[in-house]
Coordinates of C-alpha atoms in Angstrom, one line a residue:
X1 CA -14.3 -9.0 1.1
X2 CA -17.6 -9.0 -0.5
X3 CA -18.6 -11.1 -3.5
X4 CA -21.5 -11.6 -5.6
X5 CA -23.7 -14.3 -5.0
X6 CA -27.0 -15.1 -6.9
X7 CA -30.1 -13.9 -5.1
X8 CA -31.4 -17.9 -6.0
X9 CA -27.8 -19.3 -4.1
X10 CA -28.7 -16.8 -1.1
X11 CA -32.4 -17.8 -1.1
X12 CA -31.3 -21.3 -1.0
X13 CA -28.8 -21.2 1.5
X14 CA -31.6 -19.2 3.9
X15 CA -34.3 -22.4 3.3
X16 CA -32.0 -25.2 4.4
X17 CA -31.2 -23.3 7.3
X18 CA -34.7 -22.7 8.0
X19 CA -36.3 -25.9 7.2
X20 CA -33.5 -27.6 9.6
X21 CA -32.6 -30.4 7.1
X22 CA -29.1 -32.0 6.8
X23 CA -27.1 -30.7 3.4
X24 CA -25.4 -33.9 1.6
X25 CA -21.9 -33.0 3.2
X26 CA -23.8 -32.8 6.5
X27 CA -25.2 -36.1 6.3
X28 CA -21.9 -37.5 5.1
X29 CA -19.8 -36.5 7.8
X30 CA -22.7 -37.5 10.3
X31 CA -22.4 -40.8 8.9
X32 CA -18.9 -41.4 10.1
X33 CA -19.3 -40.0 13.4
X34 CA -20.1 -42.8 16.2
X35 CA -22.1 -41.9 19.3
X36 CA -20.7 -40.6 22.6
X37 CA -17.6 -40.8 23.8
X38 CA -16.1 -40.9 20.6
X39 CA -14.4 -38.0 19.3
X40 CA -12.9 -36.4 16.1
X41 CA -10.5 -34.0 15.0
X42 CA -11.5 -32.2 11.4
X43 CA -8.3 -34.0 10.1
X44 CA -9.6 -37.4 10.9
X45 CA -13.1 -36.3 9.7
X46 CA -11.3 -35.3 6.4
X47 CA -9.6 -38.7 6.4
X48 CA -12.6 -40.7 7.0
X49 CA -15.2 -39.0 4.7
X50 CA -12.6 -38.7 1.9
X51 CA -13.9 -34.6 1.9
X52 CA -11.4 -31.9 2.0
X53 CA -10.0 -30.0 5.2
X54 CA -12.3 -26.7 4.2
X55 CA -15.8 -28.4 3.5
X56 CA -15.3 -30.3 6.8
X57 CA -14.6 -27.4 8.6
X58 CA -17.5 -25.5 7.5
X59 CA -19.7 -28.5 7.9
X60 CA -18.7 -29.2 11.3
X61 CA -19.4 -25.3 12.3
X62 CA -22.5 -25.7 11.0
X63 CA -23.5 -29.3 13.1
X64 CA -21.9 -27.7 15.9
X65 CA -23.5 -24.4 16.2
X66 CA -26.6 -24.2 14.1
X67 CA -28.3 -27.9 14.5
X68 CA -26.7 -28.9 17.6
X69 CA -25.8 -32.2 16.2
X70 CA -22.1 -31.9 17.5
X71 CA -20.8 -30.7 21.0
X72 CA -17.3 -29.7 21.4
X73 CA -15.2 -32.4 23.4
X74 CA -12.3 -32.4 26.1
X75 CA -8.7 -31.3 24.4
X76 CA -6.6 -34.3 23.1
X77 CA -4.0 -35.0 20.7
X78 CA -5.1 -35.3 17.1
X79 CA -4.0 -39.0 15.8
X80 CA -3.1 -37.7 12.6
X81 CA -1.1 -34.3 13.5
X82 CA -0.2 -35.2 16.9
X83 CA -1.4 -31.3 17.8
X84 CA -3.7 -30.3 20.9
X85 CA -7.0 -30.1 19.2
X86 CA -10.6 -29.7 20.5
X87 CA -12.6 -32.4 18.9
X88 CA -16.0 -33.0 18.5
X89 CA -18.7 -35.1 19.4
X90 CA -22.0 -36.3 19.2
X91 CA -23.8 -35.0 22.6
X92 CA -24.5 -37.5 24.9
X93 CA -28.2 -38.9 24.5
X94 CA -29.1 -38.3 27.9
X95 CA -27.8 -34.8 28.1
X96 CA -30.8 -33.3 27.5
X97 CA -32.3 -34.5 30.6
X98 CA -30.2 -32.0 32.9

């Protein structure tokens, strides 16, 4: 499914991706994420930030795949839903040494 997107919107999106700055929503998510080893499900992040789950999901994917600010943690039960999930966390500070 394709939708019409204004060229200015596309240009702004690409500029944000190029310069590596975090968006306001990404910063809002990172503000509640504590250092390693704390980890979070998307539902937990949605509750902590007050953002809708669809916003959290998209921004977490950007932070994980695009900027490397977050990484996947070992599977565990979500504190909200009780389902087994793969949470996200900040990478270990010494991880870059290996």
